[in-house]
XYZ file of C-alpha atoms in Angstrom:
436
model
C 17.439 -73.415 -6.201
C 16.098 -70.063 -4.982
C 14.356 -69.428 -8.287
C 12.704 -72.824 -8.042
C 11.361 -72.015 -4.585
C 10.019 -68.672 -5.787
C 8.299 -70.427 -8.683
C 6.672 -72.880 -6.271
C 5.665 -70.056 -3.918
C 3.816 -68.368 -6.784
C 1.584 -71.430 -7.078
C 1.085 -71.697 -3.342
C -0.420 -68.194 -3.040
C -3.635 -68.982 -4.978
C -3.512 -72.478 -3.461
C -3.647 -70.966 0.026
C -6.641 -68.853 -1.004
C -8.755 -71.749 -2.304
C -7.725 -73.837 0.715
C -9.037 -71.044 2.932
C -12.383 -71.190 1.122
C -12.680 -74.931 1.695
C -11.593 -74.709 5.350
C -14.114 -71.947 6.084
C -16.879 -73.991 4.445
C -15.920 -77.097 6.422
C -15.876 -75.102 9.656
C -19.411 -73.944 8.799
C -20.427 -77.296 7.371
C -24.053 -76.945 8.501
C -24.346 -74.056 6.041
C -22.114 -75.210 3.194
C -21.908 -79.013 3.300
C -25.444 -80.242 3.928
C -26.648 -79.737 0.334
C -24.872 -81.083 -2.748
C -24.605 -77.803 -4.751
C -23.049 -75.957 -1.808
C -20.724 -78.864 -1.042
C -19.456 -78.967 -4.631
C -19.154 -75.176 -4.899
C -17.504 -74.396 -1.576
C -15.628 -77.573 -0.625
C -15.086 -80.051 -3.456
C -14.058 -77.630 -6.216
C -11.755 -75.475 -4.017
C -10.158 -78.659 -2.628
C -9.574 -79.911 -6.168
C -8.033 -76.591 -7.228
C -5.810 -76.687 -4.155
C -4.615 -80.179 -5.039
C -3.893 -79.151 -8.637
C -1.963 -76.033 -7.625
C 0.073 -77.916 -5.021
C 0.741 -80.618 -7.566
C 2.028 -78.037 -10.031
C 4.176 -76.443 -7.311
C 5.799 -79.814 -6.502
C 6.018 -81.694 -9.773
C 5.873 -79.208 -12.694
C 8.855 -77.576 -14.364
C 9.973 -74.193 -13.151
C 8.586 -72.489 -16.244
C 5.191 -74.086 -15.760
C 5.180 -73.156 -12.070
C 5.969 -69.528 -12.895
C 3.287 -69.379 -15.588
C 0.554 -71.061 -13.515
C 1.422 -69.237 -10.294
C 1.658 -65.812 -11.958
C -1.612 -66.351 -13.794
C -3.325 -67.493 -10.590
C -2.115 -64.475 -8.629
C -3.062 -62.097 -11.448
C -6.573 -63.519 -11.648
C -6.978 -63.404 -7.878
C -5.821 -59.767 -7.683
C -8.129 -58.780 -10.557
C -11.080 -60.455 -8.845
C -10.276 -58.745 -5.538
C -10.045 -55.356 -7.273
C -13.419 -55.915 -8.944
C -14.899 -57.036 -5.637
C -13.586 -53.891 -3.947
C -15.528 -51.734 -6.406
C -18.697 -53.774 -5.815
C -18.281 -53.571 -2.036
C -18.017 -49.783 -2.251
C -21.450 -49.770 -3.865
C -22.808 -52.085 -1.158
C -21.316 -49.848 1.532
C -23.103 -46.826 0.051
C -26.465 -48.652 -0.029
C -26.149 -49.878 3.574
C -25.027 -46.482 4.843
C -28.086 -44.862 3.269
C -30.389 -47.480 4.730
C -29.329 -46.880 8.340
C -28.314 -43.222 8.116
C -29.841 -40.802 10.611
C -29.555 -37.020 10.724
C -28.070 -35.198 13.701
C -29.977 -34.950 16.974
C -31.169 -31.375 16.320
C -32.713 -32.416 13.005
C -34.256 -35.479 14.664
C -35.921 -33.310 17.310
C -37.139 -30.880 14.658
C -38.669 -33.737 12.657
C -40.321 -35.125 15.797
C -39.146 -38.688 15.183
C -37.196 -39.215 18.397
C -39.818 -41.548 19.917
C -40.246 -43.793 16.870
C -38.064 -46.697 15.767
C -34.826 -45.442 14.153
C -33.731 -46.849 10.764
C -31.539 -49.528 12.333
C -33.971 -50.353 15.137
C -36.207 -53.432 15.237
C -38.905 -54.677 17.632
C -36.781 -57.711 18.497
C -33.851 -55.514 19.492
C -36.150 -53.266 21.504
C -37.651 -56.306 23.262
C -34.183 -57.519 24.185
C -33.202 -54.160 25.664
C -36.470 -54.028 27.607
C -35.739 -57.458 29.070
C -38.906 -58.996 27.670
C -39.530 -62.567 28.881
C -43.118 -63.254 27.761
C -44.896 -63.154 24.423
C -47.639 -60.918 25.830
C -45.036 -58.281 26.778
C -43.006 -58.551 23.576
C -42.645 -55.639 21.169
C -43.934 -56.820 17.777
C -44.619 -53.468 16.110
C -43.459 -49.892 15.935
C -44.554 -47.296 18.484
C -48.195 -46.279 17.893
C -48.891 -42.723 16.785
C -45.228 -41.700 16.538
C -43.470 -40.227 13.535
C -41.020 -42.788 12.165
C -37.757 -42.103 10.365
C -37.718 -45.110 8.060
C -34.446 -44.470 6.233
C -32.258 -41.844 4.658
C -31.166 -42.041 1.038
C -29.094 -39.363 -0.640
C -29.821 -36.951 2.180
C -33.595 -37.376 1.815
C -35.436 -38.958 4.724
C -38.522 -41.154 4.376
C -40.807 -40.400 7.318
C -44.277 -41.656 8.173
C -46.610 -41.510 11.160
C -47.366 -44.908 12.653
C -51.022 -45.867 13.003
C -52.791 -46.884 16.231
C -51.034 -50.257 16.168
C -47.569 -48.969 15.217
C -47.546 -49.684 11.467
C -47.341 -47.688 8.239
C -50.987 -47.006 7.443
C -53.261 -43.981 7.610
C -55.120 -44.455 10.861
C -58.390 -43.964 8.991
C -57.735 -47.292 7.229
C -59.390 -49.014 10.183
C -62.588 -46.960 9.926
C -63.954 -49.502 7.447
C -63.803 -53.308 7.339
C -60.384 -54.441 6.128
C -60.381 -56.588 3.012
C -56.658 -57.341 2.669
C -53.960 -57.244 5.305
C -50.341 -57.624 4.215
C -48.152 -59.249 6.860
C -44.361 -59.226 6.731
C -41.096 -57.394 7.284
C -39.485 -54.344 5.687
C -40.932 -55.310 2.292
C -44.389 -54.679 3.740
C -43.245 -51.620 5.681
C -41.978 -50.226 2.371
C -38.387 -49.523 3.328
C -37.007 -46.353 1.706
C -40.055 -45.860 -0.541
C -42.285 -42.760 -0.324
C -45.888 -43.088 0.792
C -48.078 -44.653 -1.862
C -45.172 -46.039 -3.872
C -44.488 -49.064 -1.705
C -46.086 -52.502 -2.105
C -48.980 -51.880 0.273
C -49.520 -48.347 -1.015
C -49.724 -49.586 -4.601
C -52.195 -52.301 -3.656
C -54.221 -49.831 -1.578
C -54.563 -47.551 -4.610
C -56.688 -50.255 -6.256
C -58.208 -51.585 -3.026
C -58.700 -48.877 -0.383
C -59.641 -51.492 2.228
C -55.981 -52.558 2.558
C -53.571 -52.297 5.478
C -49.975 -53.378 5.984
C -48.841 -55.023 9.210
C -45.135 -55.060 8.510
C -42.011 -54.049 10.398
C -38.306 -54.292 9.630
C -36.455 -57.304 10.990
C -39.532 -59.515 11.232
C -39.317 -63.204 10.385
C -42.029 -65.881 10.153
C -42.272 -66.497 13.907
C -42.523 -62.807 14.798
C -45.080 -62.430 12.010
C -47.140 -65.212 13.574
C -47.047 -63.248 16.843
C -48.129 -60.119 14.944
C -51.009 -62.014 13.358
C -52.108 -63.425 16.694
C -52.028 -60.001 18.352
C -53.559 -57.786 15.659
C -55.465 -60.160 13.385
C -58.435 -60.859 15.695
C -58.916 -57.094 16.147
C -58.501 -56.044 12.496
C -60.289 -59.169 11.189
C -59.280 -58.875 7.531
C -60.997 -60.976 4.903
C -57.602 -61.984 3.570
C -54.066 -62.028 5.012
C -51.248 -61.884 2.456
C -48.090 -63.141 4.155
C -45.068 -61.762 2.293
C -42.129 -64.183 2.415
C -38.735 -62.828 1.306
C -36.404 -65.476 -0.031
C -33.285 -63.574 0.976
C -33.535 -63.805 4.755
C -36.890 -65.053 6.077
C -35.774 -68.674 6.442
C -32.625 -67.619 8.262
C -34.623 -65.147 10.376
C -36.903 -67.978 11.474
C -33.884 -70.039 12.508
C -32.767 -67.142 14.717
C -36.240 -66.391 16.085
C -36.641 -69.955 17.304
C -33.818 -69.192 19.749
C -35.741 -66.335 21.378
C -37.581 -67.854 24.368
C -40.228 -65.143 24.553
C -41.281 -65.731 20.921
C -41.492 -69.541 20.951
C -44.857 -69.661 22.803
C -46.453 -68.226 19.637
C -46.285 -71.792 18.308
C -48.651 -72.985 21.032
C -52.352 -73.648 20.582
C -53.661 -70.876 22.831
C -50.872 -68.446 23.660
C -51.378 -64.996 25.134
C -50.292 -62.791 22.248
C -50.751 -59.599 24.241
C -52.919 -56.535 23.656
C -53.294 -55.007 20.197
C -53.055 -51.500 21.634
C -49.631 -51.029 23.181
C -49.996 -50.145 26.885
C -48.993 -46.620 27.853
C -46.576 -48.043 30.415
C -44.792 -50.003 27.694
C -44.538 -46.919 25.481
C -43.057 -44.984 28.400
C -40.458 -47.700 28.919
C -39.386 -47.543 25.273
C -38.777 -43.806 25.208
C -35.442 -43.666 27.074
C -34.102 -46.457 24.864
C -35.275 -44.817 21.639
C -33.932 -41.444 22.723
C -30.593 -43.056 23.498
C -30.528 -44.729 20.082
C -31.001 -41.397 18.384
C -28.611 -39.571 20.714
C -25.900 -42.069 19.849
C -23.981 -40.979 16.790
C -24.922 -42.871 13.633
C -22.589 -45.782 12.865
C -19.360 -44.527 11.390
C -17.770 -45.952 8.300
C -15.739 -48.489 10.278
C -18.818 -49.704 12.183
C -20.763 -50.114 8.942
C -17.876 -52.035 7.391
C -17.722 -54.409 10.360
C -21.473 -54.783 10.756
C -21.981 -55.590 7.086
C -19.066 -58.076 7.132
C -17.489 -56.205 4.227
C -13.899 -57.413 4.883
C -15.071 -61.036 4.965
C -17.241 -60.554 1.875
C -14.342 -58.859 0.111
C -12.013 -61.800 0.721
C -14.776 -64.251 -0.202
C -15.411 -62.340 -3.470
C -19.072 -62.427 -2.481
C -20.407 -59.862 -4.942
C -18.169 -61.071 -7.766
C -19.370 -64.671 -7.528
C -22.944 -63.405 -7.326
C -22.482 -61.453 -10.543
C -21.169 -64.618 -12.149
C -24.033 -66.730 -10.845
C -21.706 -68.682 -8.549
C -22.584 -66.998 -5.267
C -24.616 -69.845 -3.833
C -26.655 -69.116 -0.673
C -26.163 -70.997 2.554
C -27.904 -74.353 2.631
C -31.387 -73.977 4.089
C -31.702 -76.083 7.266
C -34.732 -78.220 7.938
C -37.166 -76.155 10.014
C -40.322 -78.182 10.639
C -41.573 -75.303 12.768
C -42.356 -73.376 9.581
C -45.050 -75.870 8.661
C -46.516 -75.416 12.125
C -46.384 -71.620 11.788
C -48.511 -71.777 8.642
C -50.899 -74.204 10.299
C -51.313 -71.890 13.285
C -51.673 -68.820 11.035
C -54.425 -70.512 9.069
C -56.228 -71.500 12.258
C -55.959 -67.980 13.690
C -57.379 -66.403 10.509
C -60.147 -69.002 10.399
C -61.224 -67.761 13.827
C -62.827 -64.717 12.213
C -63.536 -66.326 8.842
C -60.401 -65.009 7.129
C -57.984 -66.788 4.778
C -54.194 -66.901 4.435
C -52.353 -66.362 1.146
C -48.558 -66.371 0.826
C -46.672 -64.127 -1.603
C -43.113 -65.266 -2.330
C -40.559 -62.547 -3.192
C -37.286 -63.760 -4.786
C -33.938 -62.361 -3.705
C -31.760 -60.329 -6.048
C -28.979 -62.940 -6.249
C -31.378 -65.252 -8.084
C -31.912 -62.659 -10.807
C -28.347 -62.087 -11.940
C -25.348 -64.126 -12.965
C -23.525 -65.331 -16.046
C -24.101 -68.982 -15.129
C -27.550 -70.407 -14.300
C -28.141 -70.835 -10.588
C -31.927 -70.863 -10.160
C -31.798 -74.446 -8.888
C -29.736 -73.434 -5.864
C -32.216 -70.791 -4.718
C -35.076 -73.231 -5.173
C -33.959 -74.958 -1.962
C -35.881 -72.410 0.116
C -38.720 -71.989 -2.347
C -39.335 -75.739 -2.451
C -39.568 -75.865 1.342
C -42.011 -72.956 1.415
C -44.093 -74.459 -1.391
C -44.231 -77.817 0.391
C -45.418 -76.167 3.605
C -48.093 -74.082 1.882
C -49.319 -77.104 -0.087
C -49.477 -79.259 3.042
C -51.596 -76.642 4.791
C -53.829 -75.783 1.844
C -52.521 -72.207 1.641
C -52.333 -70.605 -1.830
C -48.820 -69.478 -2.779
C -48.321 -66.566 -5.167
C -44.780 -66.945 -6.482
C -43.589 -63.580 -7.805
C -40.422 -65.094 -9.288
C -41.829 -65.775 -12.794
C -43.371 -62.295 -13.094
C -40.130 -60.642 -12.012
C -38.005 -62.806 -14.327
C -40.245 -61.847 -17.265
C -39.271 -58.223 -16.785
C -36.729 -56.901 -19.349
C -34.428 -56.064 -16.439
C -35.398 -58.000 -13.302
C -32.647 -56.526 -11.145
C -33.864 -52.984 -11.898
C -37.032 -53.787 -9.943
C -34.961 -53.699 -6.740
C -33.086 -50.918 -5.013
C -29.415 -51.004 -4.173
C -30.257 -52.297 -0.693
C -31.989 -55.414 -2.064
C -35.549 -54.264 -1.329
C -38.180 -53.700 -3.978
C -37.884 -50.351 -5.727
C -40.865 -48.337 -6.906
C -41.316 -50.288 -10.146
C -40.776 -53.573 -8.330
C -43.396 -52.692 -5.718
C -45.841 -51.794 -8.480
C -45.207 -55.065 -10.317
C -45.561 -57.081 -7.111
C -48.831 -55.370 -6.165
C -50.319 -55.943 -9.616
C -49.183 -59.576 -9.703
C -50.649 -60.311 -6.269
C -53.872 -58.550 -7.218
C -54.148 -60.525 -10.466
C -53.491 -63.838 -8.696
C -56.131 -63.149 -6.052
C -58.651 -62.077 -8.685
C -57.978 -65.244 -10.671
C -58.525 -67.398 -7.585
C -61.857 -65.681 -6.928
C -63.020 -66.525 -10.426
C -62.343 -70.228 -9.984
């Protein structure tokens, strides 16, 4: 009798695991049950496996229960061990991305009044108690040295231009032909000067600037365009959309009351040159950020949701091509953002072009999963088409590379070769459009 119960318990261990997957997905049904692929992957299949394993535990012979249960536990333990190794690699990449040296080194480098690696304008606005779009922080701190990230003990530092972005200030001494607009992909996270996307494009087109800052999403980028675009007046604005988080970032930004007015017809975007009083108000906060010890290992583990990802076998399923992204919600505001962006650029005779950067999860996997990631791309393509905005999809060019994943760094951003490929692809697409 006891042996029979043990045999059944062996089956119930993997059954409990797959049940947990289905329950979590049902609890977050707006992310995992609103699109058919996610529903099948995270709810239907785990529920079926649970039913099969419970059925074996109840109705199968003891020998079958022992064999199925032991095999299930062995597979689960092997997958968890493999996931642990992958999460160690992810932990290393994240730690490097947000690492900061000690306070004495920070003072010596003169970066204490710039945004730290883990700092964003949205976070700074929240701490400043911003309530209006005109007062919102939508850039870095002008003229300050910025510690962008630390990788392998080597820091990437740049001096922000007059508007708070990563450009030589002399870039504005001539008319600007191309202005890249976006998040950390435009800022060139963890890449040396000249080897990032904007730097590569600028090498061929000196009249190029990048208006990009970490943590930005489409709504914040619209605010950036409205504030700086009419002053810079570029001939062309290349909006860089990152598949991995821009749609989700927009969903979050729509919940920030001070940002929502950017969707209006004639909002007050605020001054392009950050007021001295605002800069003074940021300094105690920035100094406190740097004075605070960098996140320890435990804080990084919690912040990156590593325990949850470990149990969910996140990296393992991604490597297999079964790590489906959350279902992309309907966000009609995105269409309006593009419409407003186009109207703003038209105010000085400029045009909007969108460059679409695929996420790394699309590029790997034993099983094909491109169709799942197309959920976001299809929404972006529909919005650009509806507004008559050209879309440069970098996905085909990246997939044609012998090793697409090698074009990205361990943190999921473009590496040096990826930035070079992206710059050349965007340049070629723009040149081709000009010929037509």
